[in-house]
XYZ file of C-alpha atoms in Angstrom:
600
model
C 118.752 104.347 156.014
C 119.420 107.585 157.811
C 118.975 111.156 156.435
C 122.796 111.190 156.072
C 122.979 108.038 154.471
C 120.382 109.420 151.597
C 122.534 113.100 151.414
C 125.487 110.791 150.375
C 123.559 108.782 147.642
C 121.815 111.981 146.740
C 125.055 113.981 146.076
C 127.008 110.908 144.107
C 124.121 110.847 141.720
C 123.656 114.684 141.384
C 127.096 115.252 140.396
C 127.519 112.070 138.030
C 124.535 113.563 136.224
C 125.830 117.275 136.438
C 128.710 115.731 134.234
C 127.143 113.843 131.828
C 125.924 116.410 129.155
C 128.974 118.526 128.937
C 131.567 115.790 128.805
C 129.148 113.700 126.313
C 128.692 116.679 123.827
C 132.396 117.319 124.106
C 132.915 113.138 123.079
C 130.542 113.667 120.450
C 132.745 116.127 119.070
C 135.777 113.990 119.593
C 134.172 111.048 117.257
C 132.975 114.103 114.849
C 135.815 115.068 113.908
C 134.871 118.288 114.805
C 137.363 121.262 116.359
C 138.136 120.710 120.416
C 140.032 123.217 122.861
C 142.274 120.515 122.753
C 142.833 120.750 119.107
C 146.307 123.209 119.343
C 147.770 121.289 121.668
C 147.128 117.361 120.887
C 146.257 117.988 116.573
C 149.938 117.587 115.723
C 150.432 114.549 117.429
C 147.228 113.057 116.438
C 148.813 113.849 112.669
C 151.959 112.849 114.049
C 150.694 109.377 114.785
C 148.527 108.874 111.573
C 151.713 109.871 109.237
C 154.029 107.518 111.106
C 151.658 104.044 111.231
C 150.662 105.003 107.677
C 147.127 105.136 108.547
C 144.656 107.306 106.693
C 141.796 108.428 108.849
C 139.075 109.449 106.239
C 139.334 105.929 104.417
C 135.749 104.029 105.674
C 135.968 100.607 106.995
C 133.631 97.788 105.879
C 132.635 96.061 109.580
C 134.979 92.901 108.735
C 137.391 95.377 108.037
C 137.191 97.103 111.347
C 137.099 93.597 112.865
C 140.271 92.676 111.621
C 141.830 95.537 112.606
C 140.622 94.980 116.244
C 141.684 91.516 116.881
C 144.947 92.283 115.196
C 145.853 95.285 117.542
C 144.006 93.612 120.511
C 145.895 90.383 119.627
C 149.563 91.955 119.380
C 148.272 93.707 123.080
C 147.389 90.328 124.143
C 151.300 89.493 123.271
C 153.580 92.126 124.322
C 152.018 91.996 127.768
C 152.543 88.614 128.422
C 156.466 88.492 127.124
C 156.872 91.911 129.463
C 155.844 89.707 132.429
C 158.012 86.674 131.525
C 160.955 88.725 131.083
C 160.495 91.570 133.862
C 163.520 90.669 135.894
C 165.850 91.351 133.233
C 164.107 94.497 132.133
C 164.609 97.839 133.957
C 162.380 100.191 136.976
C 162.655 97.222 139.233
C 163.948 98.167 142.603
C 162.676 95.154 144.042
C 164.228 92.736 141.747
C 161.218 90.739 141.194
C 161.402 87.722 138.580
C 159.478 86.571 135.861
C 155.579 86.129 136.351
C 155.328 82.019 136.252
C 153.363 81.037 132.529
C 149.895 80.826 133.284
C 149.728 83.363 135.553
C 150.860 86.049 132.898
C 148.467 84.543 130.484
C 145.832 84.931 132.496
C 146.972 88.523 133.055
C 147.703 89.123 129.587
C 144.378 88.048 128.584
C 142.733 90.333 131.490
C 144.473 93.539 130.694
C 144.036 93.161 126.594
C 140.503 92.809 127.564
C 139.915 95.096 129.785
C 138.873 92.801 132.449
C 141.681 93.756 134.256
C 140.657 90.365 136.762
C 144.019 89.897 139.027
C 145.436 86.796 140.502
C 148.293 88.121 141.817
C 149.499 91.239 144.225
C 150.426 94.116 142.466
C 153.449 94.971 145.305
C 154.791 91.577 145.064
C 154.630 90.654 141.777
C 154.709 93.247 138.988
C 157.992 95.516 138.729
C 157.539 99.253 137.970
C 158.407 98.816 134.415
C 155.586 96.331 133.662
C 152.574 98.188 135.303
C 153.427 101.231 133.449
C 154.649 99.626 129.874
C 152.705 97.051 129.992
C 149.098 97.217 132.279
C 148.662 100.732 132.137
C 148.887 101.120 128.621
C 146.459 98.449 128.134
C 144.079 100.557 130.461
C 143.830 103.235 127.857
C 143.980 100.868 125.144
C 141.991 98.240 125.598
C 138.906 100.623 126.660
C 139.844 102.587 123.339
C 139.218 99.769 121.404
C 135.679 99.029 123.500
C 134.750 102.659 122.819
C 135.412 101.951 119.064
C 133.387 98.998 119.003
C 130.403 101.690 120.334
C 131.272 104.140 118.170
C 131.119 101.451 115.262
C 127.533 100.397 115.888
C 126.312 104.366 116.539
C 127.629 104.965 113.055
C 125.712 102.034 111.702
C 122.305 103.276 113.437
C 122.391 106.444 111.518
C 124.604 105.685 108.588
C 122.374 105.856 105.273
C 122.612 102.817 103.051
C 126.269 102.704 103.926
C 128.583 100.170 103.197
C 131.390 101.731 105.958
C 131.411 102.084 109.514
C 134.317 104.311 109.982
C 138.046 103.917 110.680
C 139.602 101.963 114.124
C 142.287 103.173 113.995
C 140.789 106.588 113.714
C 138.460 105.587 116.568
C 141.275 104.366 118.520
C 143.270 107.247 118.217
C 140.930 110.013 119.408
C 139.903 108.418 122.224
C 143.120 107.721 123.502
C 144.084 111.101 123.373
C 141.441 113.731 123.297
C 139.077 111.492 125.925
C 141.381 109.396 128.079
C 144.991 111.100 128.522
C 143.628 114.582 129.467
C 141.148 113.077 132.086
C 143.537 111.076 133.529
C 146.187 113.764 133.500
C 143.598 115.760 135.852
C 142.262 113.090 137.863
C 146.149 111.848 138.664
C 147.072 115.187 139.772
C 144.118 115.510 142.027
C 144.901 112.101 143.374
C 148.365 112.812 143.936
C 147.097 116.136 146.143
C 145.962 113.925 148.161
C 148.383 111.647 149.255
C 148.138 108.758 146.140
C 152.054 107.636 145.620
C 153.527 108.436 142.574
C 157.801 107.729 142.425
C 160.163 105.095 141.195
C 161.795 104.725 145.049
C 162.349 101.183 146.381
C 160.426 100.276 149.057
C 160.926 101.799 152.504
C 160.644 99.859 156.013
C 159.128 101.473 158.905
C 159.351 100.460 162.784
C 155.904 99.444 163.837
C 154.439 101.459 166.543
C 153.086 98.788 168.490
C 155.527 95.366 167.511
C 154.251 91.902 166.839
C 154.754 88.801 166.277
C 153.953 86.292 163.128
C 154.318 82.549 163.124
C 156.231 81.101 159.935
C 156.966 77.513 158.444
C 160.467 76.521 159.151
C 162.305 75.764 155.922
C 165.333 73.279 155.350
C 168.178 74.634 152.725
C 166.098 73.513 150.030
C 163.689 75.747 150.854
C 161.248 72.462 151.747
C 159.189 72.240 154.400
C 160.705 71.010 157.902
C 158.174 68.353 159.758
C 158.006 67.317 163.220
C 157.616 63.663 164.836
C 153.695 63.727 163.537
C 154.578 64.418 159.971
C 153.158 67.904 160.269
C 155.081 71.803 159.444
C 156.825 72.957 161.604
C 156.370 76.802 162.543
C 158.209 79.201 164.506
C 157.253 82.494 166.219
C 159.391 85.797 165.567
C 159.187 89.162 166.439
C 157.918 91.557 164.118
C 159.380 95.041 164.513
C 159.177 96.417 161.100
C 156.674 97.193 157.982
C 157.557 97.324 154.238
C 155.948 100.355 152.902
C 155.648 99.753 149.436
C 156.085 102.453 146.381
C 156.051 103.001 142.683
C 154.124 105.161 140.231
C 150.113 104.358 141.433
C 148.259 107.915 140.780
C 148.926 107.591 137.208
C 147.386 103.761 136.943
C 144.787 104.632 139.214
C 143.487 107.586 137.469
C 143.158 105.514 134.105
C 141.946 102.325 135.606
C 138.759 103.905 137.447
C 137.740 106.754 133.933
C 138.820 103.024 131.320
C 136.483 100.896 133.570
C 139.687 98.753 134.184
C 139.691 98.462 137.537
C 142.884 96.685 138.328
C 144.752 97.736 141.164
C 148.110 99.032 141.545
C 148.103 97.219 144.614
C 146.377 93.913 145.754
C 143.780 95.347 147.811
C 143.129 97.718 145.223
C 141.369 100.996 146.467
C 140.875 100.082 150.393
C 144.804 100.934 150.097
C 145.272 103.881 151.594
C 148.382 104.372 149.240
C 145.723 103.996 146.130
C 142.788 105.794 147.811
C 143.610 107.622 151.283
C 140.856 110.489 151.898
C 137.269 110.809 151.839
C 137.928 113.167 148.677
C 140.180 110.802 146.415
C 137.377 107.919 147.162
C 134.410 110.215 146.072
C 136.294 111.343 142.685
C 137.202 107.614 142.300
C 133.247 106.547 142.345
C 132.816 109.499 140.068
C 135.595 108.352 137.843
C 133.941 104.482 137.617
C 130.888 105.421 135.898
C 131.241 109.513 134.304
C 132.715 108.484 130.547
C 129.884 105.411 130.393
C 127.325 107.968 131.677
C 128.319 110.523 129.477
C 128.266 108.074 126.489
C 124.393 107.874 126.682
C 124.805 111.871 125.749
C 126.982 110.957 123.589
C 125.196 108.527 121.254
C 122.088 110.727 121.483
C 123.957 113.448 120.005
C 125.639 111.451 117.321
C 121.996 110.044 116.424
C 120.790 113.593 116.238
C 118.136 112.970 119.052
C 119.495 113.369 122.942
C 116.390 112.146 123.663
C 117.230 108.538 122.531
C 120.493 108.646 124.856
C 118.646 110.079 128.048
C 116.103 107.197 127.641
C 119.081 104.761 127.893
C 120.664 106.414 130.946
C 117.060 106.516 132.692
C 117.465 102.748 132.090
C 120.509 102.162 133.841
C 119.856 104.895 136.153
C 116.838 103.682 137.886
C 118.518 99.857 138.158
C 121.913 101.531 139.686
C 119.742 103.201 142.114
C 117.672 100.335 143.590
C 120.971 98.259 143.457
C 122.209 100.381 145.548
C 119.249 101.198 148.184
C 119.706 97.024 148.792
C 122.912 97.260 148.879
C 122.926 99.807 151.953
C 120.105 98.544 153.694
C 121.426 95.020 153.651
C 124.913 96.142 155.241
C 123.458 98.860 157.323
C 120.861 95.937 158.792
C 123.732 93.558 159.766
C 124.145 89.991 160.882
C 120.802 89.106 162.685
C 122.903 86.268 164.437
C 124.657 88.766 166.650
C 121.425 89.259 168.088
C 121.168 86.009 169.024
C 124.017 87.076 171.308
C 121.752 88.910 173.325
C 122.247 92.424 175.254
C 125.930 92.172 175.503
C 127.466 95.385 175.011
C 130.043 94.369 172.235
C 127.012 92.479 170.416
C 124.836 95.330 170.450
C 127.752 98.175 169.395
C 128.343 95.274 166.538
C 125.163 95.187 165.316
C 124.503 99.063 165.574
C 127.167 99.297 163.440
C 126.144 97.791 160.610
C 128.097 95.104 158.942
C 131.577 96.756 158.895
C 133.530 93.424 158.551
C 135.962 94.329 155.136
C 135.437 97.732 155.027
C 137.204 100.511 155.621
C 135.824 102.683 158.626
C 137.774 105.382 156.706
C 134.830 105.148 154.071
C 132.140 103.566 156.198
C 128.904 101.130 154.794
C 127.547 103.730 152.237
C 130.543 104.857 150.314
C 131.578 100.866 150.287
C 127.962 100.333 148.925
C 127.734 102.456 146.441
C 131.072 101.949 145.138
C 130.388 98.040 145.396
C 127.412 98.760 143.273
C 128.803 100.975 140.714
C 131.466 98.958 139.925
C 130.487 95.739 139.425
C 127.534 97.556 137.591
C 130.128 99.933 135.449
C 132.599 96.854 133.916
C 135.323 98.631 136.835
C 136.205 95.583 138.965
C 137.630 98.029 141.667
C 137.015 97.921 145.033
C 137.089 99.629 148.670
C 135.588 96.741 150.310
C 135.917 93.045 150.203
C 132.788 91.560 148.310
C 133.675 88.622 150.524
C 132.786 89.798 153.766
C 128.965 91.839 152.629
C 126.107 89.992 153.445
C 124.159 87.333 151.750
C 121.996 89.891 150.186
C 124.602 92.516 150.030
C 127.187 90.241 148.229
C 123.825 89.372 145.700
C 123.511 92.625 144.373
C 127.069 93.067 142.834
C 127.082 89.686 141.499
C 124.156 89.870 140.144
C 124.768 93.823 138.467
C 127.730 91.319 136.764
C 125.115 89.187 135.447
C 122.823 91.278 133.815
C 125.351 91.899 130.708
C 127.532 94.468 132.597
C 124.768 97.180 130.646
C 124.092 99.034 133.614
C 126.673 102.046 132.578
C 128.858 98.979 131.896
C 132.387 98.944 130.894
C 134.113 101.601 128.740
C 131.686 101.359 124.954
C 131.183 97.709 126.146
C 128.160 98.628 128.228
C 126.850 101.001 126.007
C 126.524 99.209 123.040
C 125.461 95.607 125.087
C 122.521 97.696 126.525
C 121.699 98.765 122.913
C 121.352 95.133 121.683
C 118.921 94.880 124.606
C 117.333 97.702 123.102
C 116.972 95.984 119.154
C 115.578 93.010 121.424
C 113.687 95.338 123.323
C 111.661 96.453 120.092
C 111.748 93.159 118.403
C 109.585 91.903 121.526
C 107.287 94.911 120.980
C 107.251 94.348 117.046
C 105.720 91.010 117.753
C 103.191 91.751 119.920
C 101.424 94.594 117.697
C 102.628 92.442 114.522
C 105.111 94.863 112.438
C 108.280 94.463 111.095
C 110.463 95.808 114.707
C 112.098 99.251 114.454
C 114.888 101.092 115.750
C 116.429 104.260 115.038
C 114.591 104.454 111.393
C 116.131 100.772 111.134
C 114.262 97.397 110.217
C 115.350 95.012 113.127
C 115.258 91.675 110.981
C 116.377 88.031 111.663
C 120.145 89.096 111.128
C 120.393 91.051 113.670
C 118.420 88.706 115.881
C 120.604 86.195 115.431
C 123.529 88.476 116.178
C 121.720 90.018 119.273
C 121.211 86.603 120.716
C 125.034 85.748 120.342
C 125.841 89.153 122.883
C 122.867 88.008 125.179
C 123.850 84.454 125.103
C 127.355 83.623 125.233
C 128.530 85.311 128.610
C 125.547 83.132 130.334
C 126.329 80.391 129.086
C 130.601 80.691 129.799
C 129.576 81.217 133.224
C 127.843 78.579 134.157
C 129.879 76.013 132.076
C 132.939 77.459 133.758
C 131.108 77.631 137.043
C 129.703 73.691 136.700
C 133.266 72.619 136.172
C 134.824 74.629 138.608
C 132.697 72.878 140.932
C 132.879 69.078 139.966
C 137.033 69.192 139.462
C 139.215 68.583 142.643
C 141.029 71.811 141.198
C 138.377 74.064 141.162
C 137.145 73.232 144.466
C 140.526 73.444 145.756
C 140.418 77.364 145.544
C 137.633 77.574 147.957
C 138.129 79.467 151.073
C 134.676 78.522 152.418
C 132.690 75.440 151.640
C 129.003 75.132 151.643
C 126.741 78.107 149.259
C 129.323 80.950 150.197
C 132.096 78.702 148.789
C 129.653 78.260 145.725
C 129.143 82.297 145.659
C 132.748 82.657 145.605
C 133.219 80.451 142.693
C 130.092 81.587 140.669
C 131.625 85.427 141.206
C 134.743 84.460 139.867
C 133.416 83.528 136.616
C 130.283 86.129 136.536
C 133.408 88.754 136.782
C 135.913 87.501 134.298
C 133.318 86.799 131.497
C 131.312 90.167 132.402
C 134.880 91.933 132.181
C 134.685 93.255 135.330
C 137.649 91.580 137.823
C 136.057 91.982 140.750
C 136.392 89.010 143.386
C 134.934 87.671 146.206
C 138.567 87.632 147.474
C 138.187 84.114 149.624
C 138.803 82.537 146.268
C 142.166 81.568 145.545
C 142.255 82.428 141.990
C 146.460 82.788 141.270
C 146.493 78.499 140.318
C 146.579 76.743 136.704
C 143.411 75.456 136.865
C 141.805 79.264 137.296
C 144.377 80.891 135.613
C 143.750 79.028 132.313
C 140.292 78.547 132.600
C 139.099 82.035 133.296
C 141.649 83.416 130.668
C 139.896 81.342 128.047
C 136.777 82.763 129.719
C 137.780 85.949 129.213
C 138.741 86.167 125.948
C 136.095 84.083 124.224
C 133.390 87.014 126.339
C 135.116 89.811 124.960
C 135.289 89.032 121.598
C 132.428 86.868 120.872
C 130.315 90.054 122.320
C 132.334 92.417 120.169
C 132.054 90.759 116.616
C 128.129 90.425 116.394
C 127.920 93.755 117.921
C 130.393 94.881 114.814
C 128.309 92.517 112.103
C 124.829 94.015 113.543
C 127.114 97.632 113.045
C 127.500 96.273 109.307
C 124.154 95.239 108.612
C 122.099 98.728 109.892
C 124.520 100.784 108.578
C 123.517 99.057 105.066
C 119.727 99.893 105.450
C 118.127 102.703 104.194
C 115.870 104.562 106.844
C 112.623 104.270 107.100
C 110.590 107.462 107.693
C 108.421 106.923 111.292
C 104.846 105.743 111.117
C 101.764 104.751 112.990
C 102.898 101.577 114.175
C 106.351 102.845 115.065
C 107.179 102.037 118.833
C 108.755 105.130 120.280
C 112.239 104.941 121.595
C 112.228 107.515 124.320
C 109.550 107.371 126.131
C 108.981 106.308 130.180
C 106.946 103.276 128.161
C 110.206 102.150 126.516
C 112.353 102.717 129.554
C 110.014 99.966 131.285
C 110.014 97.774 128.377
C 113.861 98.173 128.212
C 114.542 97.248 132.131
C 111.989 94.417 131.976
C 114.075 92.824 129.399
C 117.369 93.717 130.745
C 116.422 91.931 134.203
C 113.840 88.998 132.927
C 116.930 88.016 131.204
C 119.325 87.843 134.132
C 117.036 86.244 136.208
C 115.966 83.531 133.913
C 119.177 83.371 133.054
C 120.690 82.930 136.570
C 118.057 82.876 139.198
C 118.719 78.767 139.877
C 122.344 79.730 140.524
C 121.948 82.211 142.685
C 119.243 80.478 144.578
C 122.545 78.339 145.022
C 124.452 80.923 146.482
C 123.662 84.199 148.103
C 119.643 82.964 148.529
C 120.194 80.437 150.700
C 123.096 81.715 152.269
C 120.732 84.659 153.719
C 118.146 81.986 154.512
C 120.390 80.051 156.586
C 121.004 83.317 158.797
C 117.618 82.565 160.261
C 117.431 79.352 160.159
């Protein structure tokens, strides 16, 4: 790595962590209850809201309660999105007269967006009308990672909570985050995008001449619209001219602003942030890699304050900290080394440029191999599924590290409350490990860690393994699965293993040479989807329950403290003995021998 590469790291990191104590007290506030600057402005329409749903905010909520309440809304979110894609081309705001989104593919979006996995299978530009990113996707950006932030929230209350039978209000929860947390950051980061250059109108598309025309072969189509074949039973194609470019519009800034703060992460358009319409300066790509990870970094604050000991939520953020960074020195070092078979080229002049280079295949030489890395690194590792680069084209070892950032829980920052409160059940693990080895009842937070919460704990650390590779093993033995391969051999593996790693981790990133927009996918990973969100997000809610219950016990002797460098270790070493136990045969699979074949 050069000096410069290290400045660029150095400078993300300085001003993520510049951010995270004065945006995380101001979100402890927020869940508080407590006065904001904000207050004058959005307090009437926070009233507003609660008058006119008939919900009363101080009323406590016992954790089935608060369940309930979640599936419901999440449910009804699951719903209205998918009848807003079947019915787009009879709705309104769409210039381009697109049609309705075919069944599975809007169930599979549906079940993406209400999850905030925000995986795509289709192109934004030539599928979605205006009308149904903004009424339907976007507002599942802010609400969906409201109701993940609730689900946090929840279980903080029910670490500190005194022999409490309550752990708060959703809709409460729900509320104030969408408006005092996500609305006025987005407002902000919107107009900065639009400043420079990020598109943001309701104008039909506009085509351009080409400065330098082409040409593009296309199947030759009878009236039908079938295929025409030639005397060897094979398409025929013709060449024509291409003169002109389709520029396409719509309202992005305002999607992209909420889908990189929400750790959504789907893209207005289908190449997502390497569009230069989404992302088109140096600037607008180093606020969106600030974007991915500030709220989940400033949640660590956050929960420390709400605790009453910031000490407990720096410890966490040291945790993911230190993981993020060596993810992302392999990261650069593996794309800044190259392919070592263009050496085998020898000393041609191309070969050698090449390899100088770096591996710049699928990335933007607007943003070059660091800025690709680290947003490669932070998104996958922050529940965003947003991308400059194509995960396809990294290297072996490259490609490994945001796979496997998916497969450690998506804890490391992690999605919006999702990642948060995953790496917390790592922590109640974390303690119940150390509780055995010194023999004494685990503790955490003044709470008894007992077989309750185990069991709970193990559900969140178990379940999105186990989706993946069932999902995975099937994708792979079904004629249908294997069909949406773009590369056979352990890449075509990798590409399949990502798929699911990123739709049960609720991140929707791809390694794009998978064809993903088919029945078999669309169904499967829905499924896949939904059954990680919410199997995650119940035990975490039942463990919220069961602390919240407990009295506090006053800290002894024996009592394993929870911010220390000792705990920090203890808490990695669980996070990644699980992940690689958990998927090191997989990826052995994959990306392992993929990089081992580059030398054979």
């Amino acid at each position: 790595m050069t000096l410069n590469d290290v400045l660029q790291v150095l400078i993300y990191l300085g001003v993520l962590l510049a951010l995270t104590k004065p945006l995380g007290a101001y979100m402890a506030r927020v869940y508080e209850g407590e006065p904001t600057v904000l207050d004058p402005v959005l307090g009437p329409l926070e009233r507003f809201l609660y008058r006119a749903a008939g919900i009363r905010p101080d009323e406590g909520m016992s954790w089935k309660t608060y369940t309930l309440a979640m599936l419901v809304f999440n449910g009804l979110s699951l719903l209205v999105v998918y009848v807003v894609q079947r019915v787009q081309g009879l709705l309104p705001f769409n210039p381009q007269q697109f049609g309705a989104v075919s069944a599975d593919s809007a169930f599979n979006t549906a079940a993406s967006f209400a999850t905030n996995t925000n995986w795509q299978g289709y192109g934004g530009e030539t599928t979605m009308s205006y009308l149904t990113q903004m009424a339907a996707l976007t507002v599942q950006n802010f609400v969906s990672a409201a109701a993940g932030m609730a689900v946090l929230i929840a279980l903080v209350r029910g670490l500190r909570a005194k022999h409490a039978k309550t752990i708060g209000n959703f809709w409460f929860d729900l509320v104030r985050t969408t408006l005092y947390i996500l609305l006025p950051l987005s407002l902000v980061l919107a107009l900065a995008l639009v400043s420079q250059g990020v598109v943001q109108n309701f104008a039909s598309y506009r085509s351009v001449p080409l400065l330098q025309p082409t040409s593009a072969t296309t199947p030759v189509k009878d009236a039908d619209g079938n295929p025409v074949l030639d005397e060897a039973g094979q398409p025929r194609t013709e060449t024509s001219p291409v003169t002109e470019q389709a520029l396409p519009m719509g309202p992005a800034a305002s999607q992209v602003a909420i889908k990189q703060l929400g750790t959504n992460g789907g893209g207005f358009f289908n190449v997502n942030s390497a569009h230069p319409f989404e992302n088109p300066t140096p600037l607008s790509n180093f606020l969106e890699m600030i974007s991915i990870v500030l709220i989940s970094s400033a949640l660590c604050y956050t929960f420390g304050k709400m605790v009453g000991d910031t000490r407990q939520g720096w410890a966490v953020l040291a945790a993911m900290m230190l993981i993020l960074v060596v993810g992302l020195g392999v990261a650069v070092w593996a794309e800044q080394r190259g392919n070592p078979r263009i050496d085998a080229l020898g000393a041609d002049s191309v070969a050698s440029a090449l390899q100088a280079g770096g591996n710049m295949e699928g990335k933007e030489v607007r943003f070059g191999i660091v800025n690709s890395a680290i947003w490669a690194t932070a998104t996958t590792g922050a529940s965003n599924g947003s991308v400059n680069a194509m995960h396809d084209s990294f290297t072996p070892l490259g490609g490994l590290v945001p796979l496997f950032m998916i497969q450690l829980g998506e804890v490391i920052y992690g999605g919006f409350g999702s990642g948060l409160y995953g790496l917390l059940i790592f922590a109640i693990v974390a303690v119940f490990v150390a509780g055995l080895m010194v023999g004494r009842t685990p503790e955490y937070l003044g709470k008894k860690i007992e077989a309750y919460e185990m069991k709970m704990a193990s559900l969140v650390i178990l379940i999105p393994p186990l989706l993946v590779l069932v999902c995975t093993a099937i994708a792979c033995v079904t004629d249908a699965g294997l069909a949406g391969r773009a590369n056979t051999g352990p890449h075509g593996f990798s590409e399949i293993l990502y798929a699911y790693s990123s739709q049960t981790g609720n991140n929707g990133s791809a390694f794009a040479g998978l064809t993903g927009n088919t029945p078999f996918y669309n169904l499967l990973g829905g499924v896949a989807m939904l059954f990680a969100r919410y199997w995650l997000a119940i035990p975490t809610l039942a463990i919220a329950g069961s602390l919240a219950q407990k009295k506090l016990v006053p800290a002894g002797p024996g009592t394993l403290p929870t911010h220390t460098p000792l705990f920090v270790v203890l808490l990695i070493g669980v996070v990644l003995i699980v992940g690689a136990l958990t998927f090191l045969p997989a990826l052995a699979l994959g990306p392992v021998v993929e990089h081992l074949m580059l030398y054979s």
